[in-house]
PDB file of C-alpha atoms and ligand atoms in Angstrom:
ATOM      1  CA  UNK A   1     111.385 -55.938 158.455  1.00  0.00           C
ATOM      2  CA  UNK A   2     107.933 -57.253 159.468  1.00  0.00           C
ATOM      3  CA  UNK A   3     105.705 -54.982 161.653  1.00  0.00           C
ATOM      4  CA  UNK A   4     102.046 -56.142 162.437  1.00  0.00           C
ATOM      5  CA  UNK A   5     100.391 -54.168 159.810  1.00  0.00           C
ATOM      6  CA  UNK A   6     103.572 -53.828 156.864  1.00  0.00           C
ATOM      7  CA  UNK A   7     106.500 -55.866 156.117  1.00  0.00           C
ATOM      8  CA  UNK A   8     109.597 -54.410 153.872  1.00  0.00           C
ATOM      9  CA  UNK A   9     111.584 -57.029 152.884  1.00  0.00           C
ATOM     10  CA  UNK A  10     111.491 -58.123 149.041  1.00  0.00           C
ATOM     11  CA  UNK A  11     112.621 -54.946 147.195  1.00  0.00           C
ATOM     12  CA  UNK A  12     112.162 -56.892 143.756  1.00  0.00           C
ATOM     13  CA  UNK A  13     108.424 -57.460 144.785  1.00  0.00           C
ATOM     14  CA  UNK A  14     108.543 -53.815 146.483  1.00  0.00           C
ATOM     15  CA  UNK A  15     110.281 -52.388 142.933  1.00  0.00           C
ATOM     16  CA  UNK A  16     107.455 -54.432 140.849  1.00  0.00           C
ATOM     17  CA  UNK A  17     104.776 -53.134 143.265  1.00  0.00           C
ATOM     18  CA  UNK A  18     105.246 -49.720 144.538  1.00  0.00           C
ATOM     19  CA  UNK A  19     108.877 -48.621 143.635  1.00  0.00           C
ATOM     20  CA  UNK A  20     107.908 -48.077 139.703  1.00  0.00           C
ATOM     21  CA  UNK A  21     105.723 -45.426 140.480  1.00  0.00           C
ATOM     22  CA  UNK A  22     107.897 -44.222 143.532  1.00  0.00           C
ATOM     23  CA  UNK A  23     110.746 -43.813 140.518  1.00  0.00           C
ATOM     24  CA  UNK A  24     108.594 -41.070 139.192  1.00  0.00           C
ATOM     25  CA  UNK A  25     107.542 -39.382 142.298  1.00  0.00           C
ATOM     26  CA  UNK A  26     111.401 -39.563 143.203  1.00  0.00           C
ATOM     27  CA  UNK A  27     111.963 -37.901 139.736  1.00  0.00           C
ATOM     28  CA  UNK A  28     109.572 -34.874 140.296  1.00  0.00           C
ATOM     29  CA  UNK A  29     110.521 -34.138 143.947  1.00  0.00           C
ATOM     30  CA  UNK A  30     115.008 -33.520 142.912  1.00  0.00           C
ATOM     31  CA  UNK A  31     113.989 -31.840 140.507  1.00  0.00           C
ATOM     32  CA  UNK A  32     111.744 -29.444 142.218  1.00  0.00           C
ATOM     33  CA  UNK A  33     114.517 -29.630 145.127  1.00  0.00           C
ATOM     34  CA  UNK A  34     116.655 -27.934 142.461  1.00  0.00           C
ATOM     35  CA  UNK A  35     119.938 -28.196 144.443  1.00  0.00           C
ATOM     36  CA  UNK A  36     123.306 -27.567 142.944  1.00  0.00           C
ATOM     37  CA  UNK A  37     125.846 -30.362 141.741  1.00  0.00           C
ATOM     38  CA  UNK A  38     128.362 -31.586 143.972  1.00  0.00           C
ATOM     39  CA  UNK A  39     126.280 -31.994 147.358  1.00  0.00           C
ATOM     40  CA  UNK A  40     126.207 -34.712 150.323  1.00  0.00           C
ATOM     41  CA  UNK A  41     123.115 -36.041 150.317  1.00  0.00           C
ATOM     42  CA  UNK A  42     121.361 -38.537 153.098  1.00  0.00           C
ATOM     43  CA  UNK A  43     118.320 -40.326 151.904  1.00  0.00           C
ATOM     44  CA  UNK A  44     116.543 -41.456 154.954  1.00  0.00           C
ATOM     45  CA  UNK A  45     114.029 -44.423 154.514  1.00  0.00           C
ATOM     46  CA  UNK A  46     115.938 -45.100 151.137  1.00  0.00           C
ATOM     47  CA  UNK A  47     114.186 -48.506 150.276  1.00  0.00           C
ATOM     48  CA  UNK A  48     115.364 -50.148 146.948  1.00  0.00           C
ATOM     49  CA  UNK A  49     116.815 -47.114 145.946  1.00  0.00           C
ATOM     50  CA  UNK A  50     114.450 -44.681 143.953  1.00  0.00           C
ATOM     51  CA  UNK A  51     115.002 -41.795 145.329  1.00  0.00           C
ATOM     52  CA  UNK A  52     119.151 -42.422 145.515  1.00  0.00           C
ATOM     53  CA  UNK A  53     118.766 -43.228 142.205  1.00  0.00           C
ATOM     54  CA  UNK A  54     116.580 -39.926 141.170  1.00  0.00           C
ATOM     55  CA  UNK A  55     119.520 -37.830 143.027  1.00  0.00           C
ATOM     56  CA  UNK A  56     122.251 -39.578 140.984  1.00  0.00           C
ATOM     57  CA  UNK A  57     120.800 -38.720 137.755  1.00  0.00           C
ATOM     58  CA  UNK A  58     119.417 -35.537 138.321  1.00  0.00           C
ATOM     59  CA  UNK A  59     121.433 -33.630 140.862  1.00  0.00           C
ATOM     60  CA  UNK A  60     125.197 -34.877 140.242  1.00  0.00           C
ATOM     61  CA  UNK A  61     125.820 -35.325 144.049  1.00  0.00           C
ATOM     62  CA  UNK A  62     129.474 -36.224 145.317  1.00  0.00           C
ATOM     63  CA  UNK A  63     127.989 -38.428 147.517  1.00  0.00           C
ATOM     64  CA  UNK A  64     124.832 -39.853 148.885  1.00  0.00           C
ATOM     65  CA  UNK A  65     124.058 -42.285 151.727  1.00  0.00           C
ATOM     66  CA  UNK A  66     121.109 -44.414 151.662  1.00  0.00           C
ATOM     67  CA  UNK A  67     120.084 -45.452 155.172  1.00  0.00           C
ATOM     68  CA  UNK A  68     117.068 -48.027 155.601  1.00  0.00           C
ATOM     69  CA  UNK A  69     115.355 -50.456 158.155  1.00  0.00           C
ATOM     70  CA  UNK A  70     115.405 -53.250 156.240  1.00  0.00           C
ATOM     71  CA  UNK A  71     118.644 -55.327 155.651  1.00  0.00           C
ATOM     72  CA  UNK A  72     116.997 -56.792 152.420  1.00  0.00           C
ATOM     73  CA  UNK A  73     115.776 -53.691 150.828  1.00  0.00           C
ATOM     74  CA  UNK A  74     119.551 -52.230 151.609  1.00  0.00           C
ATOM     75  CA  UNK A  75     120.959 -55.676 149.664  1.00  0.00           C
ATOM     76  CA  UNK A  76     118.687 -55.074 146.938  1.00  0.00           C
ATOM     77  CA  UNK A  77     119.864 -50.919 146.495  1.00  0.00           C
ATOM     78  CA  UNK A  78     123.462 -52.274 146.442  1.00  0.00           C
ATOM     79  CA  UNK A  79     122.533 -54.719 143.586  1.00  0.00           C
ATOM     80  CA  UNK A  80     120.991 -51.993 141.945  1.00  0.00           C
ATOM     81  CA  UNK A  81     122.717 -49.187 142.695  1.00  0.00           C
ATOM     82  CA  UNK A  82     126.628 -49.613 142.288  1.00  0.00           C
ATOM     83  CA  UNK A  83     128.191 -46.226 141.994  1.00  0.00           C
ATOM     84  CA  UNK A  84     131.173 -44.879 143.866  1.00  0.00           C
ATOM     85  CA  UNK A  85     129.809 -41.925 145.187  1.00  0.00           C
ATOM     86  CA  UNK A  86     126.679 -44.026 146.780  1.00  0.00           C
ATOM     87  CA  UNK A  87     126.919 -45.749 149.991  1.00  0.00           C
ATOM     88  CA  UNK A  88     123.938 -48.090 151.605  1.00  0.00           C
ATOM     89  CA  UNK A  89     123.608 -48.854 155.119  1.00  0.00           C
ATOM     90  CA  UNK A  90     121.114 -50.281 157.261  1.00  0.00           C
ATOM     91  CA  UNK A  91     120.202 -47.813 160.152  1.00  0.00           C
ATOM     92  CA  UNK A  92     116.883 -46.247 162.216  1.00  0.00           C
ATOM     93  CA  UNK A  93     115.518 -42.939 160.936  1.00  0.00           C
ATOM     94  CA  UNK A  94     114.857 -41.911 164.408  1.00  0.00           C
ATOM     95  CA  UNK A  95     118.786 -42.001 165.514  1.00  0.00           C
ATOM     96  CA  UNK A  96     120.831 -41.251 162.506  1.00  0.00           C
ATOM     97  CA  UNK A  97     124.804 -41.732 163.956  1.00  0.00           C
ATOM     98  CA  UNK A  98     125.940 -38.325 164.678  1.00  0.00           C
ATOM     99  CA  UNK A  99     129.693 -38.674 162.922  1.00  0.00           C
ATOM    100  CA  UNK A 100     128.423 -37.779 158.921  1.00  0.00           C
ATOM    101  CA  UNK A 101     127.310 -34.227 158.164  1.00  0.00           C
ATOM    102  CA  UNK A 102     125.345 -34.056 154.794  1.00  0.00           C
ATOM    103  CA  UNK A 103     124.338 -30.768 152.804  1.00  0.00           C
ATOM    104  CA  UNK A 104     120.898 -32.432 151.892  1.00  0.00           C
ATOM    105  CA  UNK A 105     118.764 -34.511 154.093  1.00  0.00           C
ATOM    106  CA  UNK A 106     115.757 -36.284 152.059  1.00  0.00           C
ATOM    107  CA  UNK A 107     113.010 -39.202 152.405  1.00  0.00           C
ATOM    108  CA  UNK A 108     110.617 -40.598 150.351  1.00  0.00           C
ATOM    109  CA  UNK A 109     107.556 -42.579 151.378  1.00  0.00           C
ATOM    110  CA  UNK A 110     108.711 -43.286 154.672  1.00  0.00           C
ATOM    111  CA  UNK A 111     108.083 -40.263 157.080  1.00  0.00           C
ATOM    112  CA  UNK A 112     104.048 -41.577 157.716  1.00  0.00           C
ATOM    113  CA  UNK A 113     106.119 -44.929 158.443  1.00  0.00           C
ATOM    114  CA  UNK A 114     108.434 -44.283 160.890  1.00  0.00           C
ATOM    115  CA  UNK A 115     106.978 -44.410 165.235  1.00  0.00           C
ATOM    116  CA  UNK A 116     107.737 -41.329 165.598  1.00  0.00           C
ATOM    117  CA  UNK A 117     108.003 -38.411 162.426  1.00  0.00           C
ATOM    118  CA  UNK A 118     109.127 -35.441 164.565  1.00  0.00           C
ATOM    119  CA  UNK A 119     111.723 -37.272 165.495  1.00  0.00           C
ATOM    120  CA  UNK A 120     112.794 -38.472 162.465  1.00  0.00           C
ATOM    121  CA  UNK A 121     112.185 -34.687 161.232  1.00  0.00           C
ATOM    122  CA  UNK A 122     114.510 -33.732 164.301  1.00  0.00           C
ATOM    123  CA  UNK A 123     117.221 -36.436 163.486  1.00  0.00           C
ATOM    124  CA  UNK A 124     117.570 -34.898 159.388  1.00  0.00           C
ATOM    125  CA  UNK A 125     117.983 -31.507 160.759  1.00  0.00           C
ATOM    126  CA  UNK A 126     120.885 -32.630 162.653  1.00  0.00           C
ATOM    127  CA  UNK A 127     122.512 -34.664 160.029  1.00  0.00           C
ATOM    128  CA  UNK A 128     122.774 -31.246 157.610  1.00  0.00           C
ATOM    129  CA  UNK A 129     124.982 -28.699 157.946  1.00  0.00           C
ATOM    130  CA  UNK A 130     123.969 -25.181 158.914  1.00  0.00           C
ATOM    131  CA  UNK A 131     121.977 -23.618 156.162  1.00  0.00           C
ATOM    132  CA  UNK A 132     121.498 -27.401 154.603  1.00  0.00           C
ATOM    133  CA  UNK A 133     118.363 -28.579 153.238  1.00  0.00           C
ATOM    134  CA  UNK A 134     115.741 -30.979 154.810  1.00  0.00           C
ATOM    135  CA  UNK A 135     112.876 -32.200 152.371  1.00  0.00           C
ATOM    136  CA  UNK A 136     110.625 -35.178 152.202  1.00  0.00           C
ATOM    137  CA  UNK A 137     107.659 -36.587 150.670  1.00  0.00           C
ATOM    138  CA  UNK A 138     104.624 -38.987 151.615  1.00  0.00           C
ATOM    139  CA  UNK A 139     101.701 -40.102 149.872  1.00  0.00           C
ATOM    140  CA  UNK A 140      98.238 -38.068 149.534  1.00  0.00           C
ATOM    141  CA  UNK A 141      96.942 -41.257 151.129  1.00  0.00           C
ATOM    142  CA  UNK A 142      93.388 -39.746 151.988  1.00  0.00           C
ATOM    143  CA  UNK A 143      93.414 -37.163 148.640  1.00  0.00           C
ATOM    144  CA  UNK A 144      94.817 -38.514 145.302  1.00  0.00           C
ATOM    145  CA  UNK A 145      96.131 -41.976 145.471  1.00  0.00           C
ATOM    146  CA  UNK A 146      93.745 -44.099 143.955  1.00  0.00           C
ATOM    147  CA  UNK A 147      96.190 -47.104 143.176  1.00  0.00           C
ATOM    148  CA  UNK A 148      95.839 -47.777 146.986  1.00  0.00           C
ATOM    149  CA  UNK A 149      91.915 -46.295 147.508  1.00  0.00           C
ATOM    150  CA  UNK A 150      90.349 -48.519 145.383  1.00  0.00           C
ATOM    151  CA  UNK A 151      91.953 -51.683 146.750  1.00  0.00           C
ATOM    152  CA  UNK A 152      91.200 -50.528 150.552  1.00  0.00           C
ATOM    153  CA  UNK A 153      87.715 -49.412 149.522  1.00  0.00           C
ATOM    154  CA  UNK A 154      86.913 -53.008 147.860  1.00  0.00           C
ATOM    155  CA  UNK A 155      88.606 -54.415 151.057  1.00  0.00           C
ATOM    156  CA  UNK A 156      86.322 -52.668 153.582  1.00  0.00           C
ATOM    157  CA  UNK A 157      82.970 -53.904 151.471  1.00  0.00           C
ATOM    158  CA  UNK A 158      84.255 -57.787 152.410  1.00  0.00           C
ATOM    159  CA  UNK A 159      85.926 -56.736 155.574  1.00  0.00           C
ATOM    160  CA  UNK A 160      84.410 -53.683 158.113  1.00  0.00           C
ATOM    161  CA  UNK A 161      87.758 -54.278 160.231  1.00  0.00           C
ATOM    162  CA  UNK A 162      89.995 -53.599 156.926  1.00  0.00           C
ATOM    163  CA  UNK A 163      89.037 -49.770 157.349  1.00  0.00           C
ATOM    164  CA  UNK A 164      91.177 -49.699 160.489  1.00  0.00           C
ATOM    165  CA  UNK A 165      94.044 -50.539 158.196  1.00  0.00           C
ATOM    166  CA  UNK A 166      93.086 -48.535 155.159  1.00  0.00           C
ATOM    167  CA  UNK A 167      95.892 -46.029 154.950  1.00  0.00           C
ATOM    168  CA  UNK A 168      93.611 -43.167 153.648  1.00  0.00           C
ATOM    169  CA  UNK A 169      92.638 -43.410 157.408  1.00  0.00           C
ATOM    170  CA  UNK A 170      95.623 -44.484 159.129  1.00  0.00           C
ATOM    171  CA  UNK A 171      97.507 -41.329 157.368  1.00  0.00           C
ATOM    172  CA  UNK A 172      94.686 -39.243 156.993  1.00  0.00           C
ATOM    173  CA  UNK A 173      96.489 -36.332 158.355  1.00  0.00           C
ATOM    174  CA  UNK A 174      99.537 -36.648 156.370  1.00  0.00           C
ATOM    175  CA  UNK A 175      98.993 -33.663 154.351  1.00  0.00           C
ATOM    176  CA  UNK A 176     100.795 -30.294 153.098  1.00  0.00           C
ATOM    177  CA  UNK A 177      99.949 -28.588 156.681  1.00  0.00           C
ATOM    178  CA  UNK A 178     101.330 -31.437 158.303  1.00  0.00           C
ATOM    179  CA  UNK A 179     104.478 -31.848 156.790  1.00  0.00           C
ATOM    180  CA  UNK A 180     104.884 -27.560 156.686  1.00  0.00           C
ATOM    181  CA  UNK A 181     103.677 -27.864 161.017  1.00  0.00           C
ATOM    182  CA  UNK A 182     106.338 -30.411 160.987  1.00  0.00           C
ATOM    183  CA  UNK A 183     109.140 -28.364 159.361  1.00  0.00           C
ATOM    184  CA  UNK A 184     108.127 -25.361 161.304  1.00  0.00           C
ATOM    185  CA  UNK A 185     108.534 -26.904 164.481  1.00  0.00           C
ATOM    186  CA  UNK A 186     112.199 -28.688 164.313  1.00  0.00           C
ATOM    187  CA  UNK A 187     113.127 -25.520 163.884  1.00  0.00           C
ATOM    188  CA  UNK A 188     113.499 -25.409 159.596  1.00  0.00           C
ATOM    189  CA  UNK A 189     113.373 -22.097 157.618  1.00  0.00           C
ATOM    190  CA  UNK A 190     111.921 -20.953 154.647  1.00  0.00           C
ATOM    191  CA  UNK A 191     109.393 -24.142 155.064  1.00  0.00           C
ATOM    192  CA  UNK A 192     107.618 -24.170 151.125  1.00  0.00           C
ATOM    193  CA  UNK A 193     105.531 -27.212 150.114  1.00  0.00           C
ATOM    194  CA  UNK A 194     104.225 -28.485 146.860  1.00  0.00           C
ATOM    195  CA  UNK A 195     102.009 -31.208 145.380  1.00  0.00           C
ATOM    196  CA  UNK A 196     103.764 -33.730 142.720  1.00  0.00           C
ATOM    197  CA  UNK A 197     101.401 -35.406 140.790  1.00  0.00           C
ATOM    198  CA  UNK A 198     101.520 -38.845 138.342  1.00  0.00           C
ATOM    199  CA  UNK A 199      99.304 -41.123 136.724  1.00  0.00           C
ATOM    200  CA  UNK A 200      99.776 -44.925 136.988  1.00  0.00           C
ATOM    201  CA  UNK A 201      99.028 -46.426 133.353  1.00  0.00           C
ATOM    202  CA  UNK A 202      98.235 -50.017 133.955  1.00  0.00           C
ATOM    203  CA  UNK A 203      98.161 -52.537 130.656  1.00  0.00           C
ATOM    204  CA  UNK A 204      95.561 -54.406 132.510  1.00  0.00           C
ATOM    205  CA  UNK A 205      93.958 -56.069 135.658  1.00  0.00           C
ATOM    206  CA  UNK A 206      96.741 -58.530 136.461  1.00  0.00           C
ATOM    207  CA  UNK A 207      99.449 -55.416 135.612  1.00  0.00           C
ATOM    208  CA  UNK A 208      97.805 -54.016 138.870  1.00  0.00           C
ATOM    209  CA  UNK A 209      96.810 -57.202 141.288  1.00  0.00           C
ATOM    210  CA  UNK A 210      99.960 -59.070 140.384  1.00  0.00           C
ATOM    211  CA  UNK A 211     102.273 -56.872 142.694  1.00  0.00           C
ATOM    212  CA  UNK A 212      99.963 -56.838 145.593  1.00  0.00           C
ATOM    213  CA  UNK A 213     100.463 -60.459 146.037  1.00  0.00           C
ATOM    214  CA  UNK A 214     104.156 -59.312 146.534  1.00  0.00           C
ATOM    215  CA  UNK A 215     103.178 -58.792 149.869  1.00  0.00           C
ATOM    216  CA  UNK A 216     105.021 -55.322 150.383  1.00  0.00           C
ATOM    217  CA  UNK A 217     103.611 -52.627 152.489  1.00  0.00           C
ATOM    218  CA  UNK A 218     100.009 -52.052 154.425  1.00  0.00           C
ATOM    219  CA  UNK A 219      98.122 -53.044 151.832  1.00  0.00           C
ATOM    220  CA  UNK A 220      99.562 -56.161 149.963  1.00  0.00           C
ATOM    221  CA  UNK A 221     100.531 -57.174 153.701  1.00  0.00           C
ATOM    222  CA  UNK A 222      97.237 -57.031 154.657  1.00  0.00           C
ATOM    223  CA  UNK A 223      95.936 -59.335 151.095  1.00  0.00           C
ATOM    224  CA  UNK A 224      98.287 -62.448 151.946  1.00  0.00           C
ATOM    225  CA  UNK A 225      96.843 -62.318 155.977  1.00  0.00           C
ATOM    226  CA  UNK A 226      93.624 -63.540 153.643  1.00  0.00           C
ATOM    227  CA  UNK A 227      93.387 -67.168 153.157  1.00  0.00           C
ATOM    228  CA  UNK A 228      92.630 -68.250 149.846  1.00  0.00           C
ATOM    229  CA  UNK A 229      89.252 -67.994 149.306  1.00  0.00           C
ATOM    230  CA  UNK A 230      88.697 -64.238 150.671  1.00  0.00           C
ATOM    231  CA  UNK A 231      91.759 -63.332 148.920  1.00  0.00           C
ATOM    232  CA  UNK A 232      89.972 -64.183 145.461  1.00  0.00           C
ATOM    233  CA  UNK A 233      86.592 -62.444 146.573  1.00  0.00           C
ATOM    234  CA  UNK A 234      88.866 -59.386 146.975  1.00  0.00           C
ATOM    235  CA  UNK A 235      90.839 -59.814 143.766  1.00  0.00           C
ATOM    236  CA  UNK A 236      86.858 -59.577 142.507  1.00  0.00           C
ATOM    237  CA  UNK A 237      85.552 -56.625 144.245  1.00  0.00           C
ATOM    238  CA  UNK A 238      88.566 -54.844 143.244  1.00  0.00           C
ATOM    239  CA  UNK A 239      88.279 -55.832 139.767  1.00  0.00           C
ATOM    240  CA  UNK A 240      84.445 -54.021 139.763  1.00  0.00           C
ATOM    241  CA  UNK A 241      85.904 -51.832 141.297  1.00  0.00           C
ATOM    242  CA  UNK A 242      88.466 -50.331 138.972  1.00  0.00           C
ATOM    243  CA  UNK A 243      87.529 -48.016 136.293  1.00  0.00           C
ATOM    244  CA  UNK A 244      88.789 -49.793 133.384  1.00  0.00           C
ATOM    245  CA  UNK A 245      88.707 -48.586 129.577  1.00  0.00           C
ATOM    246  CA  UNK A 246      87.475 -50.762 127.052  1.00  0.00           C
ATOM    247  CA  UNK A 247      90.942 -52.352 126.248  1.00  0.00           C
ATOM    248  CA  UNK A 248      91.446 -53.259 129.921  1.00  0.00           C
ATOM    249  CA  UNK A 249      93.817 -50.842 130.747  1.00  0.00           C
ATOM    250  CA  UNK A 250      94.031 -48.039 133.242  1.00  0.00           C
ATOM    251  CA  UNK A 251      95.179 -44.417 134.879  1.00  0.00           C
ATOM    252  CA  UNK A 252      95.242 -44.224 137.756  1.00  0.00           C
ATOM    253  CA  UNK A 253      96.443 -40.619 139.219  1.00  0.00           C
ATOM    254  CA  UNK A 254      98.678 -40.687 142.202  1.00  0.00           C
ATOM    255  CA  UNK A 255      99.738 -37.407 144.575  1.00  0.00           C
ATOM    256  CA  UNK A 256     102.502 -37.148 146.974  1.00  0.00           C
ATOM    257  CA  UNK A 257     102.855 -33.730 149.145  1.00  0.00           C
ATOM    258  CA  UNK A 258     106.900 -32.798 149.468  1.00  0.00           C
ATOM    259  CA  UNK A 259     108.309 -30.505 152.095  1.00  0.00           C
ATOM    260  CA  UNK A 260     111.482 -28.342 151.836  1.00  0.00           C
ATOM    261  CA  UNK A 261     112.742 -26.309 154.632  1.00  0.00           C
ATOM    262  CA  UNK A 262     116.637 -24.967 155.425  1.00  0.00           C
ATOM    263  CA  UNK A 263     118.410 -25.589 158.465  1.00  0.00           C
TER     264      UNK A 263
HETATM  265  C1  SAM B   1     107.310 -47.020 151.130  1.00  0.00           C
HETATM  266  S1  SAM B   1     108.965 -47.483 151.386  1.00  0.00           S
HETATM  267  C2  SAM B   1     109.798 -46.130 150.554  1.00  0.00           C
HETATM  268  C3  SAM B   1     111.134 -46.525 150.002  1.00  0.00           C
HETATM  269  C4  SAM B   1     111.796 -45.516 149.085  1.00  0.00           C
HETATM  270  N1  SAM B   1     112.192 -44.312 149.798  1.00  0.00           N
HETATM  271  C5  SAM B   1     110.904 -45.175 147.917  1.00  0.00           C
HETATM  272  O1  SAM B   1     110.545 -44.012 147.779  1.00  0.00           O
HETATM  273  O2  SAM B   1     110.585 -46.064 147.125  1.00  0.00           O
HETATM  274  C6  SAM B   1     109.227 -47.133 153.109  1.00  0.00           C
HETATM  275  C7  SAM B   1     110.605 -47.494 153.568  1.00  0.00           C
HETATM  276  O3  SAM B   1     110.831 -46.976 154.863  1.00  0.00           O
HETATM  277  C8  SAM B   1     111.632 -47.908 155.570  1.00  0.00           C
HETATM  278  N2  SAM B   1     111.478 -47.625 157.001  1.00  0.00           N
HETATM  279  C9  SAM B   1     110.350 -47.696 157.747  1.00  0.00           C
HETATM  280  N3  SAM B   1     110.613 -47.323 159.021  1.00  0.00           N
HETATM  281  C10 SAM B   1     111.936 -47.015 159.078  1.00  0.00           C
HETATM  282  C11 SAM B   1     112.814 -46.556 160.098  1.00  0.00           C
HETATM  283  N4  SAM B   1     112.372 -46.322 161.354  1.00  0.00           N
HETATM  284  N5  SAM B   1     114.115 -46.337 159.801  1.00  0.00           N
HETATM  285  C12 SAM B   1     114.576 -46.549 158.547  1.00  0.00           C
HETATM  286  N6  SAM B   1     113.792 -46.983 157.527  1.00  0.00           N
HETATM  287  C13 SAM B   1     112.488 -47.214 157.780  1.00  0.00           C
HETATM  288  C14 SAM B   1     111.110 -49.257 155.119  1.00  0.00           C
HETATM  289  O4  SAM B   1     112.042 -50.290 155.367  1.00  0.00           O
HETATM  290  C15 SAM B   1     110.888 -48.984 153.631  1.00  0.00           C
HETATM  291  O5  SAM B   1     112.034 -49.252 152.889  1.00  0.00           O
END
C-alpha cells in the first residue's frame, strides 16, 4: 500500500523498524484489556501481526481475525503467524463485511492512519456483539515518542517543509481525550483510557537509522523521497541529535494512549 506520505508494504522491514517495539506496546495493551479466554477477536489494522500475536499468547482466544490494507503485510502475518485459530485477510477498516460477529474488536497503530477514524470506530462497534468490547491504541505522537521526534525534529532543521509531515503535528490531536470523544460518540460504554509506556534500548546509531531506510511508514517514507546526499546530511543531524551514552547506545521512551469502551 503506497499513499503519498506512508507506504506499508515490507512487513520484514516494518517488523525490523517499528513492529519490535509495537510487540511490546501490543503486550501491555491485552493485558490491560484483561479479557477472558475463549473470545472472537478482530484485530483491525493488524499489520505483520503484533498485536494477533500479543492476543494469542496472552488472552487464549478461540479465534482471531487479522484484517489489513496491505496484501504484503497480510502475506507476511501468515508466514509468521500459523495457528489454527488465526485467520488473515486483506480488507478496509472503514467497511468491515457485515457476516462475522466478534466478542472483541481491537487496533493497534492504525486508527490516526485510517481517512476517516469515526468511521473506522463506527465499523468495530458493529463487528462485536452486544456488550462486546472495542479498544485501540495509537502513538503519543506529539507527547512521548521520541524514537520518531528526534528524527522529524533533525528533519525540519534541513527541511522547513518536513514539519508538514512530522507526525507530532500531523497527529497532534491523537490523544487520551480524543480517543475517549471518539468512544463516547459511536455510542461505546464504560469508555476508560490509559497510557502504556516503553523504552526503546538501542545498541547503537546504526541499531536505530538502519530500519528507517526500510522505508515503512511517514517517516522512513519520507527519508528515501531524499536523494542521496540530503539523506546523509539527515542521517548526521539525527546522529547530534540523539542523546547517546558513552557506549553508543540508547533509551529511548515511547507512549501509546489505548481506549476501551463496551458495546
Ligand atoms: C503502524 S501499522 C500498525 C500495524 C500493527 N497493528 C502493529 O501494531 O504493529 C498501520 C497499519 O494500518 C494499516 N492500514 C492503514 N489504513 C488502513 C485501512 N484503511 N484499512 C486497513 N488497514 C489499514 C497499514 O497497512 C498498516 O499495516
Amino acid at each position: 500500500v503506497a499513499g503519498s506520505t506512508e507506504q506499508w508494504s515490507r512487513g520484514g522491514y516494518y517488523d525490523a523498524f517499528m513492529g519490535r517495539w509495537s510487540r511490546r506496546v501490543a503486550d501491555d495493551f491485552v493485558t490491560w484489556v484483561a479479557a477472558d479466554p475463549g473470545r472472537r477477536w478482530v484485530d483491525v489494522g493488524s499489520g505483520t501481526g503484533a498485536l494477533t500475536s500479543a492476543i494469542v499468547t496472552r488472552a487464549r482466544p478461540s479465534a482471531v481475525v487479522g484484517i489489513d490494507a496491505s496484501t504484503e503485510y497480510v502475506d507476511d502475518a501468515r508466514r509468521r503467524l500459523p495457528d489454527p485459530r488465526v485467520r488473515f485477510e486483506v480488507g478496509d477498516a472503514h467497511d468491515l463485511a457485515a457476516h462475522e460477529t466478534f466478542d472483541i474488536a481491537v487496533s493497534g497503530l492504525m486508527l490516526n492512519f485510517a481517512a476517516d477514524g469515526e468511521r473506522v470506530v463506527a465499523a468495530m462497534r458493529r463487528a462485536v456483539a452486544p456488550d462486546g468490547v472495542v479498544a485501540a491504541y495509537v502513538w503519543d505522537y506529539a507527547g512521548r515518542m521520541e524514537l520518531l521526534q528526534h528524527f522529524w525534529a533533525a528533519a525540519a532543521t534541513l527541511d522547513p517543509s518536513a514539519r508538514d509531515l512530522d507526525e507530532a503535528v500531523r497527529f497532534a490531536a491523537w490523544n487520551a481525550n480524543r480517543l475517549s470523544t471518539l468512544w463516547h460518540e459511536a455510542g461505546l460504554n464504560e469508555v476508560r483510557t490509559t497510557g502504556i509506556d516503553i523504552t526503546c534500548r538501542l545498541r547503537d546509531f546504526d541499531d536505530y537509522w538502519l530500519p528507517f531506510l526500510g522505508g515503512q511508514g511517514p517517516a522512513a517514507t519520507y527519508l528515501l523521497s531524499l536523494d542521496e546526499q540530503h539523506r546523509a546530511a539527515l542521517r548526521d543531524a539525527v546522529r547530534t541529535r540523539l542523546p547517546m551514552a558513552t557506549d553508543g547506545s540508547l533509551r529511548l521512551p515511547a507512549s501509546a494512549w489505548a481506549v476501551l469502551g463496551t458495546r
